[in-house]
Coordinates of C-alpha atoms and ligand atoms in Angstrom, one line a residue:
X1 CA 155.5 133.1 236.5
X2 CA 154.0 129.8 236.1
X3 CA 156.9 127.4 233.9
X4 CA 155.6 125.0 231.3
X5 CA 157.1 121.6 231.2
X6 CA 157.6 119.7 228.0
X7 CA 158.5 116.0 228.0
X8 CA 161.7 116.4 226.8
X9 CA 163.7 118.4 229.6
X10 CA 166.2 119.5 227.8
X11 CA 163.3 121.9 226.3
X12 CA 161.9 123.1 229.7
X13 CA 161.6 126.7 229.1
X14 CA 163.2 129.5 231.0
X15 CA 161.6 132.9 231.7
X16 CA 163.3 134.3 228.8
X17 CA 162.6 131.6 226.7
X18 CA 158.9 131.6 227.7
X19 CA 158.8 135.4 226.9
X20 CA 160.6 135.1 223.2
X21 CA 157.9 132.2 222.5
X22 CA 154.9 134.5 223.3
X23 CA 156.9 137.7 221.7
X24 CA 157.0 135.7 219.0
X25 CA 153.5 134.0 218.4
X26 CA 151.1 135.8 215.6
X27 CA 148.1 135.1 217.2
X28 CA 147.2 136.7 220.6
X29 CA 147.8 134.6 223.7
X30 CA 146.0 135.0 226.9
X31 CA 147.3 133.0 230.4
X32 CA 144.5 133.4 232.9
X33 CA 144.1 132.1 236.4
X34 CA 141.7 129.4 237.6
X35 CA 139.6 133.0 238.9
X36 CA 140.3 134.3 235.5
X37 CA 142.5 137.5 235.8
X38 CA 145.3 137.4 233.3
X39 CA 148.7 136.6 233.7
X40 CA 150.1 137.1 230.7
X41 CA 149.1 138.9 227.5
X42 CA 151.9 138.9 224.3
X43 CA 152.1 141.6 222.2
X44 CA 150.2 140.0 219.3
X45 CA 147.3 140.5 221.9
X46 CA 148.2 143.7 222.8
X47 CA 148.2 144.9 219.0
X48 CA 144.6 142.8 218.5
X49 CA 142.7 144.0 221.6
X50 CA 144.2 147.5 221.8
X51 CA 145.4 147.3 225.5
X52 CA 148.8 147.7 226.7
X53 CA 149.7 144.5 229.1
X54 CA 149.7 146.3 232.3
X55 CA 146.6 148.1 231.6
X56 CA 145.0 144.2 231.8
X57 CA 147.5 141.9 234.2
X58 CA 145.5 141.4 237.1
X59 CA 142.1 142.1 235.1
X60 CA 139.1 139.8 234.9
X61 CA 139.4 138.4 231.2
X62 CA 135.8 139.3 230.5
X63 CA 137.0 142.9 230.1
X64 CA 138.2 141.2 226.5
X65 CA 134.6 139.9 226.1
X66 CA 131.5 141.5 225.0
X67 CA 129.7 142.0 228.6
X68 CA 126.8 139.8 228.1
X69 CA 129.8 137.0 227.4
X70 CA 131.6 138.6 229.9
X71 CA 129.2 137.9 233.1
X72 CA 128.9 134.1 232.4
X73 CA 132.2 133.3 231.5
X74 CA 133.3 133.0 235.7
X75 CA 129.9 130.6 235.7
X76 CA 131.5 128.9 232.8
X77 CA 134.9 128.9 234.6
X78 CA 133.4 127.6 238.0
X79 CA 131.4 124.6 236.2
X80 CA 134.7 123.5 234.8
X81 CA 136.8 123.2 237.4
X82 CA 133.9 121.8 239.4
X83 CA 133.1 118.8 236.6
X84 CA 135.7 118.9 234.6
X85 CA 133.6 118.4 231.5
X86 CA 135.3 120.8 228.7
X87 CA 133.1 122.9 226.6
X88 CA 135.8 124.5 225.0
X89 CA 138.8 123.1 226.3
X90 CA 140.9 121.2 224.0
X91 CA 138.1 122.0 221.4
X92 CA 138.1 125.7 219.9
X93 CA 135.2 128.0 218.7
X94 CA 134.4 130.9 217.4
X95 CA 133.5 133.9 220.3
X96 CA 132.7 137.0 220.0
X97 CA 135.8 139.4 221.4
X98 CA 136.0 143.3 222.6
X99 CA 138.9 145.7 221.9
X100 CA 139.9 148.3 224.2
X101 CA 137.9 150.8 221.7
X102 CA 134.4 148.5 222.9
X103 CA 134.4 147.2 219.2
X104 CA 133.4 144.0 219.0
X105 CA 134.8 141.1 216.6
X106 CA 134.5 137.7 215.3
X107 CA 137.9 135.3 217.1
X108 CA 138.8 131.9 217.2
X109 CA 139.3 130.9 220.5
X110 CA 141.6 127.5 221.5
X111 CA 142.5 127.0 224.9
X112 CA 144.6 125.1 226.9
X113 CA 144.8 124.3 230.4
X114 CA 148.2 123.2 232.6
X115 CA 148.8 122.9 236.2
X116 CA 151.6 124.1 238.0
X117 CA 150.5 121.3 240.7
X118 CA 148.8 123.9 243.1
X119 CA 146.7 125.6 240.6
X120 CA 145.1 125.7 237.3
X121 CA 146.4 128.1 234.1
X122 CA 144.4 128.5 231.4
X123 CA 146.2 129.5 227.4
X124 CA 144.3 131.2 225.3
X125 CA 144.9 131.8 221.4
X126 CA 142.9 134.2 220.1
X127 CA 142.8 134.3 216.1
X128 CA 141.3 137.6 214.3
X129 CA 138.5 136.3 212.0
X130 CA 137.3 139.3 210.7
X131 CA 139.2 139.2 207.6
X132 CA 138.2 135.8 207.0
X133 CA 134.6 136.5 208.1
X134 CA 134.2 139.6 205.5
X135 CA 136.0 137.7 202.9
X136 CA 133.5 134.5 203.3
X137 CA 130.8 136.9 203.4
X138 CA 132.0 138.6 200.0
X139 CA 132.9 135.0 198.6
X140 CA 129.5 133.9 199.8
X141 CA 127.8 137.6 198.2
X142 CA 129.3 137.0 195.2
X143 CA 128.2 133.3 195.1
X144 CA 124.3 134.4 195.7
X145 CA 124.8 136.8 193.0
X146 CA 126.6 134.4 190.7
X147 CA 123.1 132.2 191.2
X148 CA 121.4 134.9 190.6
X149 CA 123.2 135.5 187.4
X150 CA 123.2 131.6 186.3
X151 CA 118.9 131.5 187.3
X152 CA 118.7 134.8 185.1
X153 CA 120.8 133.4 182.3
X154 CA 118.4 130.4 182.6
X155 CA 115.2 132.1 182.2
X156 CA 116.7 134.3 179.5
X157 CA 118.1 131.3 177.0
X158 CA 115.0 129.2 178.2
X159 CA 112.9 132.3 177.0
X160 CA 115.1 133.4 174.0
X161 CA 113.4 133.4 170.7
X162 CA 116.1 131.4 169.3
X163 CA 116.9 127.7 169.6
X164 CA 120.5 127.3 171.9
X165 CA 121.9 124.3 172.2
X166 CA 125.0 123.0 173.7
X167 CA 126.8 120.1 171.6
X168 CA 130.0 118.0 172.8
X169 CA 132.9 118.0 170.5
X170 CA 131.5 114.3 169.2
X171 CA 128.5 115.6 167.9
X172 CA 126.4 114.8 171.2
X173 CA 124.0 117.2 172.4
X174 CA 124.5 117.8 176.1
X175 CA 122.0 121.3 176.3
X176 CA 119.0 122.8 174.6
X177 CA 116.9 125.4 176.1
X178 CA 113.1 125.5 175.1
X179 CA 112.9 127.0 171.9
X180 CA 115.2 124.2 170.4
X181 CA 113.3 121.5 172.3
X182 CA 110.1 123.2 170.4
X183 CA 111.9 124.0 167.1
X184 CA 112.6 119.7 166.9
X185 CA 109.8 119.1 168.7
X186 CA 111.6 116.9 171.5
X187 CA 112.0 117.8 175.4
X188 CA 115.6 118.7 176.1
X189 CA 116.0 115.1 178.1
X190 CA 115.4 113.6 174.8
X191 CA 117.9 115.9 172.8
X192 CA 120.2 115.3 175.4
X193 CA 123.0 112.6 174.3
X194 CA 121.3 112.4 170.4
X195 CA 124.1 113.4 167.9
X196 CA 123.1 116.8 166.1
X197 CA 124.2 115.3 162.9
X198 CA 121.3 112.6 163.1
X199 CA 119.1 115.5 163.6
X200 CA 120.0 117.0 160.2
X201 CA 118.7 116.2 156.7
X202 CA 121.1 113.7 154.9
X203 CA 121.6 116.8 152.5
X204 CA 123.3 119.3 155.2
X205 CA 125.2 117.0 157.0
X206 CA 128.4 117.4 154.7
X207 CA 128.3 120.6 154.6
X208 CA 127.8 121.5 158.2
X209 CA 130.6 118.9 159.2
X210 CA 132.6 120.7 156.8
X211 CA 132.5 123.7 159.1
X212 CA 132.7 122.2 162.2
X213 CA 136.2 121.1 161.0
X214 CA 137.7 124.1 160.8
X215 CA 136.3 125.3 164.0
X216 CA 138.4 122.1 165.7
X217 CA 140.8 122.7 164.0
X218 CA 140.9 126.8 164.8
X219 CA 140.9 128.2 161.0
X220 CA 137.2 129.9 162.1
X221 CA 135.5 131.0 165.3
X222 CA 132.0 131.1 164.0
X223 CA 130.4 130.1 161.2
X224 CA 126.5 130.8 159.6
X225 CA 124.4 128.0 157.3
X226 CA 121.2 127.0 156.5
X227 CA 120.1 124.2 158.0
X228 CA 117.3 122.0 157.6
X229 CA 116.0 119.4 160.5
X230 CA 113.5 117.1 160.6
X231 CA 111.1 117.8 163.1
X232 CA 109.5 115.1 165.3
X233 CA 106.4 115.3 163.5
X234 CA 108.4 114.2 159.9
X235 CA 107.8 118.3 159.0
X236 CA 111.2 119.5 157.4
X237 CA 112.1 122.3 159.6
X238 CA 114.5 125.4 158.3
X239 CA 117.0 127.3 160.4
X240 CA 120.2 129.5 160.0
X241 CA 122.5 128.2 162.1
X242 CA 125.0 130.2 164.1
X243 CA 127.8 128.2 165.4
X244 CA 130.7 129.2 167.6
X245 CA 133.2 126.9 169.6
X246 CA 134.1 127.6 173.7
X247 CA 137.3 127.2 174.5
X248 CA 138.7 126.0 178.1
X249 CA 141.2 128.0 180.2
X250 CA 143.8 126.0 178.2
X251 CA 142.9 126.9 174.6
X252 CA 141.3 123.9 173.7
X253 CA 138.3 123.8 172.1
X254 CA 136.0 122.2 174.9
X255 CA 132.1 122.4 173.4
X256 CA 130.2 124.2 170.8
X257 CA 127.3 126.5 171.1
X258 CA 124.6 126.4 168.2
X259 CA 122.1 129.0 168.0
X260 CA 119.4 128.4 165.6
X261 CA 116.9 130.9 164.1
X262 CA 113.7 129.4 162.7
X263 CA 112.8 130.4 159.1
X264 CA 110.9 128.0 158.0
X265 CA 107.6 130.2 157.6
X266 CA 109.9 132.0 155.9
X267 CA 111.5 129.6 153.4
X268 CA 107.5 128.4 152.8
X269 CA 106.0 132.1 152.1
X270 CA 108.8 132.1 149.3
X271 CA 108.1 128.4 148.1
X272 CA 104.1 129.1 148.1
X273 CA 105.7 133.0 145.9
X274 CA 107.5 131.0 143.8
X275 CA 104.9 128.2 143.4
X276 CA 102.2 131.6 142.4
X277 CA 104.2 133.1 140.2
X278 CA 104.7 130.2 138.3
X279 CA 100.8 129.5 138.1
X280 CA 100.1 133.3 137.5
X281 CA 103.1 133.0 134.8
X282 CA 101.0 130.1 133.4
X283 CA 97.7 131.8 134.0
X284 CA 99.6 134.3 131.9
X285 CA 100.4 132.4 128.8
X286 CA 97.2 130.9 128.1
X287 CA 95.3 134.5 128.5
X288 CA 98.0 135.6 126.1
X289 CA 97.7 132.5 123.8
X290 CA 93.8 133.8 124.5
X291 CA 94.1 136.9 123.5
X292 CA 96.6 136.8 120.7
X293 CA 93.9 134.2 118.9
X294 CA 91.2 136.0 119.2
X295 CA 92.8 138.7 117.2
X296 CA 94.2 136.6 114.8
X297 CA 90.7 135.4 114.3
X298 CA 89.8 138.8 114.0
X299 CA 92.2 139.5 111.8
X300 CA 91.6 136.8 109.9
X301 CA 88.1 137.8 109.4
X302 CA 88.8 141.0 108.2
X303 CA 90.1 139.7 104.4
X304 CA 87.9 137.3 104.3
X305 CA 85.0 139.1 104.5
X306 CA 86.8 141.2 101.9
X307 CA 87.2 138.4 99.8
X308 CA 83.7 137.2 99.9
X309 CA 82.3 140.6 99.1
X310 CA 85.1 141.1 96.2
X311 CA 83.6 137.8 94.7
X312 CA 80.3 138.8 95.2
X313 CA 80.6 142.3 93.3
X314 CA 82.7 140.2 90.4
X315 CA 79.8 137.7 90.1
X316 CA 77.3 140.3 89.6
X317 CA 80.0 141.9 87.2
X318 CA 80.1 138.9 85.8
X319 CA 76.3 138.0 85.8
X320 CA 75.5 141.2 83.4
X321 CA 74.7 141.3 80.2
X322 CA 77.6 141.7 78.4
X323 CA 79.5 140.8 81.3
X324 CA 82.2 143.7 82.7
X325 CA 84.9 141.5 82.7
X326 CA 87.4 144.1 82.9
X327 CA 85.5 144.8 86.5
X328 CA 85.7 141.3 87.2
X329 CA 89.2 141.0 86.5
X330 CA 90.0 144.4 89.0
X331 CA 87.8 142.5 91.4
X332 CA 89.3 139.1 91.2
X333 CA 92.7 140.8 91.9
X334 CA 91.4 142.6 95.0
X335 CA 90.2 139.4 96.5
X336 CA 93.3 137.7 95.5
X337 CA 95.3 140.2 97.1
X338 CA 93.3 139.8 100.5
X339 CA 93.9 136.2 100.3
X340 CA 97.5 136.3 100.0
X341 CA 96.8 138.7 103.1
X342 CA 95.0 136.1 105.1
X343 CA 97.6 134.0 104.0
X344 CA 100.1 135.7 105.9
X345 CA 97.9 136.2 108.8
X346 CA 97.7 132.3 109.1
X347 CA 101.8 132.2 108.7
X348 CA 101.7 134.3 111.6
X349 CA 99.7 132.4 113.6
X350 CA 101.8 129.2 112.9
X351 CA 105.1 131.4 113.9
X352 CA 103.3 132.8 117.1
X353 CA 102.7 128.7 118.2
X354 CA 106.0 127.8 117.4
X355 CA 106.9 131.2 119.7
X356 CA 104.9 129.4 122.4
X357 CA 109.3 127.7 123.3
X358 CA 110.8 130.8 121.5
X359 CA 114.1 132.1 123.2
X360 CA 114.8 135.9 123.9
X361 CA 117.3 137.1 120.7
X362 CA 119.1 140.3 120.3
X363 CA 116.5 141.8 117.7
X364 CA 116.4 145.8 116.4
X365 CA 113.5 147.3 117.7
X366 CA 112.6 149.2 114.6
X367 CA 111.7 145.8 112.8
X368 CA 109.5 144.7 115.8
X369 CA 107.9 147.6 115.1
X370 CA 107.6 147.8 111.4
X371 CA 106.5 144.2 112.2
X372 CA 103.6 145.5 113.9
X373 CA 102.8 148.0 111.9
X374 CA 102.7 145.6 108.9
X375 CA 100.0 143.5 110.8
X376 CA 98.0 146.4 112.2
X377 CA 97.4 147.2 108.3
X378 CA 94.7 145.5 108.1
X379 CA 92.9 147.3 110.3
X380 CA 93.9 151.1 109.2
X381 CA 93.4 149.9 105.6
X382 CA 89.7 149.4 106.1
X383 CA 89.2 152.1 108.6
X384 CA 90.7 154.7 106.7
X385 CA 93.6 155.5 109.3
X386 CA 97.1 156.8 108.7
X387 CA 100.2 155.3 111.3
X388 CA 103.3 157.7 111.0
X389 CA 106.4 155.3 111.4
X390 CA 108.4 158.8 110.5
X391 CA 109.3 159.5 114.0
X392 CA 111.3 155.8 114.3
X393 CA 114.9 157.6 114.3
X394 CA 116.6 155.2 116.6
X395 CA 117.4 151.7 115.8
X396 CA 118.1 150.4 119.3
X397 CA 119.3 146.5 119.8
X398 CA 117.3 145.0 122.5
X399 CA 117.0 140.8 123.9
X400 CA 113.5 139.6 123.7
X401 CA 111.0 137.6 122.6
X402 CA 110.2 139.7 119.8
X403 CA 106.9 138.3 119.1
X404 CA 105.7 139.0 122.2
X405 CA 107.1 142.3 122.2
X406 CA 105.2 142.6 118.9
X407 CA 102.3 141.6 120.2
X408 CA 102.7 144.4 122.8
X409 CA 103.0 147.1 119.8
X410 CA 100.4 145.8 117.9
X411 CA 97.7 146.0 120.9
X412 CA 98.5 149.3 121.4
X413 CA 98.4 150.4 117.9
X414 CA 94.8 148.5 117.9
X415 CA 93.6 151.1 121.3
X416 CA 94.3 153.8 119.4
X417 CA 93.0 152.6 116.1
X418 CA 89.8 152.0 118.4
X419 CA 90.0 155.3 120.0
X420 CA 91.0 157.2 117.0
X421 CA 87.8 155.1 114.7
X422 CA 84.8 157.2 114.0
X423 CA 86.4 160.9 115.6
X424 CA 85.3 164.3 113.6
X425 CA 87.1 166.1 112.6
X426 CA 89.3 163.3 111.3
X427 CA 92.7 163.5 113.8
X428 CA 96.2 163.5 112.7
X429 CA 97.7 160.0 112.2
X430 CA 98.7 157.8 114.9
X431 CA 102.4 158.0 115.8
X432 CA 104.9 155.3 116.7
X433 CA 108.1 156.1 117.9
X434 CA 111.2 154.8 119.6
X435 CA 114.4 156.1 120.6
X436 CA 117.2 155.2 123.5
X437 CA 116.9 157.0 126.6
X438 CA 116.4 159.4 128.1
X439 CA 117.6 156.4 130.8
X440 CA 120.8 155.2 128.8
X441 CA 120.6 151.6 128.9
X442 CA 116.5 151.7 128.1
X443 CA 114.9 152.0 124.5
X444 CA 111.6 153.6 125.0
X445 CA 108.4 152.7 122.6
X446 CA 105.6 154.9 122.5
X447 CA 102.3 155.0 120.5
X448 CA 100.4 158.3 120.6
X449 CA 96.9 158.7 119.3
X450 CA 94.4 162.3 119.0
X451 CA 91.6 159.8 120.0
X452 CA 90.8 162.2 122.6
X453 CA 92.4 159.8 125.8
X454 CA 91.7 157.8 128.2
X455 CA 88.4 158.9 130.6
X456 CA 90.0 160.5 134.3
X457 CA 87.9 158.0 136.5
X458 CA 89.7 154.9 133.9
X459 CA 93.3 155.9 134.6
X460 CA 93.6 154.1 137.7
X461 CA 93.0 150.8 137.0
X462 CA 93.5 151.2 133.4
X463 CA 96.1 148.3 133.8
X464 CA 93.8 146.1 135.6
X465 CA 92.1 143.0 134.2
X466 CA 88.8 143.1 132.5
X467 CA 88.6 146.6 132.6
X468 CA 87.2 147.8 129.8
X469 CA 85.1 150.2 127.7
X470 CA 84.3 148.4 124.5
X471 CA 81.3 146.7 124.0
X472 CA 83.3 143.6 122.5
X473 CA 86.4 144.3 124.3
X474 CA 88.2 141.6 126.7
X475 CA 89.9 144.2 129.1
X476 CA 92.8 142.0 129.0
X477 CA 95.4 143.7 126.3
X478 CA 97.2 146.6 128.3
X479 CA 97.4 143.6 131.3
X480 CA 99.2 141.3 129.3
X481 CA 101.2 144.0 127.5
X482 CA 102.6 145.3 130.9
X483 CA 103.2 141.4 132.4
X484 CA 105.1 141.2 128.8
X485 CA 107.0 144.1 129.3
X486 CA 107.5 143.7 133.5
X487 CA 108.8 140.5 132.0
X488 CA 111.5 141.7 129.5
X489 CA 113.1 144.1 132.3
X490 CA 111.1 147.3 130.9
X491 CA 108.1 149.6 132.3
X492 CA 104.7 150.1 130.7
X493 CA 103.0 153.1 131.4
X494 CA 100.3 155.8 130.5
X495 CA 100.8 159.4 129.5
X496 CA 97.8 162.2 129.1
X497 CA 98.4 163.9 126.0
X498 CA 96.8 166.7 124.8
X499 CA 93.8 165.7 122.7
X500 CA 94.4 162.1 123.0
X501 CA 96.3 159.2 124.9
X502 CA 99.9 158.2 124.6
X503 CA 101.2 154.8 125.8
X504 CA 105.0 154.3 126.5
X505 CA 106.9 151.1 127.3
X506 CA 110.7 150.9 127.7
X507 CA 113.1 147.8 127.4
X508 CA 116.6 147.2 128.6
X509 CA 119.0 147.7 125.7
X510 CA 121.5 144.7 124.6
X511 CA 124.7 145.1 126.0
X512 CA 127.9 145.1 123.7
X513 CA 128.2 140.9 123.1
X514 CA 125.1 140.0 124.4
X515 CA 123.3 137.2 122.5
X516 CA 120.2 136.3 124.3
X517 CA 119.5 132.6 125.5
Ligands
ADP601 P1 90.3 146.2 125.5 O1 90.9 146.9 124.4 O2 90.1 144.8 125.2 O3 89.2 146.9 126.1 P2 92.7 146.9 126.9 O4 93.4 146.5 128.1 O5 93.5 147.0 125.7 O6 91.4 146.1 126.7 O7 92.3 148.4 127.2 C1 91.5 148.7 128.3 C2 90.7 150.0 128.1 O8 91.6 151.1 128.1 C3 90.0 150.1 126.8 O9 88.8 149.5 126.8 C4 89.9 151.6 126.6 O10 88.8 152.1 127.4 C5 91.2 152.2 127.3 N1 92.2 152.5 126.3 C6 93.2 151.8 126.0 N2 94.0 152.4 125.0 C7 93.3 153.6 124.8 C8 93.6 154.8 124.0 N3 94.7 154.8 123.1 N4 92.8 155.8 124.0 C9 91.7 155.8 124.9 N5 91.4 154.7 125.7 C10 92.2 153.7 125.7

């Protein structure tokens, strides 16, 4: 047994000593001979190569090598000892190494060499690298697949539909993927290190720093606003922004994470809505203004025309000889009492332009339509046709611009005037009615006629503009009547009624306290 010699003397091992060191040792050790057999093989290396230590003493230590190792390591052994220039000596590497069972597996190898003064020993530890090896190999899987994961996660925010973008807890941007860079309309170099507050309308920016407080500060995790930005081009752009905080592995709040969602097409298809309503709305007025004085004017007409035929009769009364001044007198009072009648017309027409800034009031329905009725006079005087008011047996409170609402009864009263006009056998009278319900907060208006209704192939677009069947008509009344009504909260429709047409509109009722504006 070949005896090492430390330095110190007083450490020079003894056989038993030697054999508790290599008992002892975790790794495997090897002691070979300048011809390579083994001398000495611990236990840790009987445990790692599967062989018992007599089973190898005396071997060739290739037996512990894979065999195409195995044939040049006596080459390798010879070149050594002949040159003396260490390829492994001193220096350590990995090898390839074979258990009894011919499986094959990754070592460390270090050796050592020491002389006994007649010949050369070789030591050889022999570390077990396969854990190591299939744990790299997992770390190094795992690292591929974390790549993988990041290069996906890339591609996904760069293509997400919504703007990402990563901000500093001073405000500074320090990430944006492309659909923030195009949102702003700068590359993600330039939004890098710009403050997100500068990006921001002057109007927003309290707001939105108002929130970001009390993520710092922990008392939310998330928080959604409208945001506006100006875009690089000076264009205001519109987004909700979603904004959460990331923590570190400490609990600190370490960055935020904004996500923005584009509605600015949105915000401007509502602006351009608004802005059409409002010109439709005014569109509106005038045609009403329109129409309501052309029937005044029509209305007007009618008493006049009365008046100047009264006077004409009385002057030919008067003309006679002996005048029929009794005549004269009846015919004096007619056209006086149609002038009083144009008069009020004209008071009408002053009320209707001071209406043009009236405010909704709470108002009884039945006097809006006794209103109407009063007005539409005029026209079932001269024609001859009866309007039964009998059926009004609800006096409903409602909020609204009673004129207008007037207006509405009064035009249909007029269609069925005009539809009733001229039919034989005369029909029964007109009737106007009102009552609450059958919805329980809606009055409902209706105005029935036995003119013989509206024609099948008109039904349709019966509520449409222009569309109508009178020679002198404007096809604009049952339009504006149903904006009026749409207006008020109420419906305005058309009912086919036996023998003739029936038009009902409904309105909201007043609630208990309600005043109007
Ligand atoms: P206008 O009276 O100026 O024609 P409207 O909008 O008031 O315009 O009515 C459109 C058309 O609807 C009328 O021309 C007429 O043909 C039809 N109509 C309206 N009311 C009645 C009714 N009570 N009976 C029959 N047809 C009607």
């Amino acid at each position: 047994m070949p005896s090492i010699a430390p330095s110190d003397s007083r450490l020079e091992l003894t056989p038993s000593g030697f054999a508790a060191l290599m008992g002892a040792a975790a790794d495997a050790i090897v002691i070979i001979d300048e011809h390579g057999r083994i001398l000495n093989f611990n236990g840790a290396a009987e445990r790692l190569f599967g062989y018992s230590s007599e089973q190898v003493l005396g071997e060739n230590v290739a037996i512990l090598m894979p065999s195409k190792h195995g044939l040049q390591h006596d080459t390798y052994l010879r070149n050594y000892l002949d040159t003396r220039i260490p390829r492994i000596i001193g220096i350590g590497r990995k090898v390839e190494a074979k258990r009894q069972d011919a499986t094959v597996f990754p070592a460390e190898l270090s050796v050592g060499e020491y002389s006994d003064g007649n010949s050369v020993f070789f030591v050889g530890i022999i570390r077990d690298l396969t854990e190591r090896e299939r744990q790299d190999n997992a770390l190094r899987q795992s690292e591929s697949r974390l790549r993988e994961r990041e290069q996906e996660l890339n591609v996904t925010l760069d293509n997400a539909p919504i703007g990402i973008l990563s901000i500093a807890l001073d405000g500074r941007i320090i990430g944006a993927n492309q659909a923030a860079c195009r949102l702003m309309g700068y590359s993600e170099q330039e939004l890098t290190g710009k403050v997100y507050f500068d990006l921001l309308l002057p109007q927003d920016v309290a707001a939105t720093e108002m929130h970001r407080q009390s993520l710092t500060e922990g008392s939310a995790e998330t928080f959604v606003l409208n945001n506006r930005y100006l875009h690089r081009d000076g264009s205001v752009v519109h987004v909700v922004l979603h904004c959460g905080v990331v923590f570190d592995v400490h609990g600190e709040a370490e960055r935020f994470v904004a996500q923005l969602v584009d509605r600015t097409s949105q915000v401007r298809a509502e602006q351009e809505a608004s802005e059409f309503r409002e010109r439709l709305a005014h569109v509106d007025r005038i045609s009403t203004m329109g129409e309501m004085a052309s029937g005044i004017a029509h209305e007007i007409n009618q008493p006049l025309a009365a008046i100047s035929s009264y006077v004409q009769a009385c002057r030919r009364r008067i003309e006679r000889n002996p005048p029929d001044i009794p005549r004269s007198l009846e015919l004096l009072a007619r056209a006086d009492e149609q002038s009083l009648r144009a008069g009020k017309i004209v008071e009408r027409v002053r009320a209707l332009i001071r209406s043009q800034d009236r405010l909704r009031e709470r108002t009884r329905l039945n006097e809006i339509l006794s209103d109407a009725v009063q007005l539409a006079r005029v026209d079932t005087n001269t024609r001859g046709i009866q309007i039964n008011e009998n059926v009004v047996d609800a006096s409903p409170e409602v909020i609204v611009d009673s004129i207008q609402i007037q207006q509405v009864v009064l035009n249909l009263i007029r269609n069925a005037i005009d539809a009733t006009e001229g039919v034989e056998p005369r029909p029964p009278a007109i009737e106007l009615g009102c009552q609450v319900g059958p919805e329980e907060d809606m009055a409902r208006v209706w105005v029935r006629d036995f003119g013989g209704g509206v024609p099948q192939e008109m039904v349709e677009q019966l509520f449409e503009p222009f569309v109508t069947s009178k020679s002198l008509g404007t096809g604009m009344g049952l339009s504006i009547s149903r904006t009026i009504v749409k207006a008020h909260g109420g419906q305005l429709w058309y009912e086919n009624a036996e023998d003739g047409a029936c038009f009902v509109f409904t309105l909201p009722l007043a609630v208990t306290g309600e005043q109007g504006d």
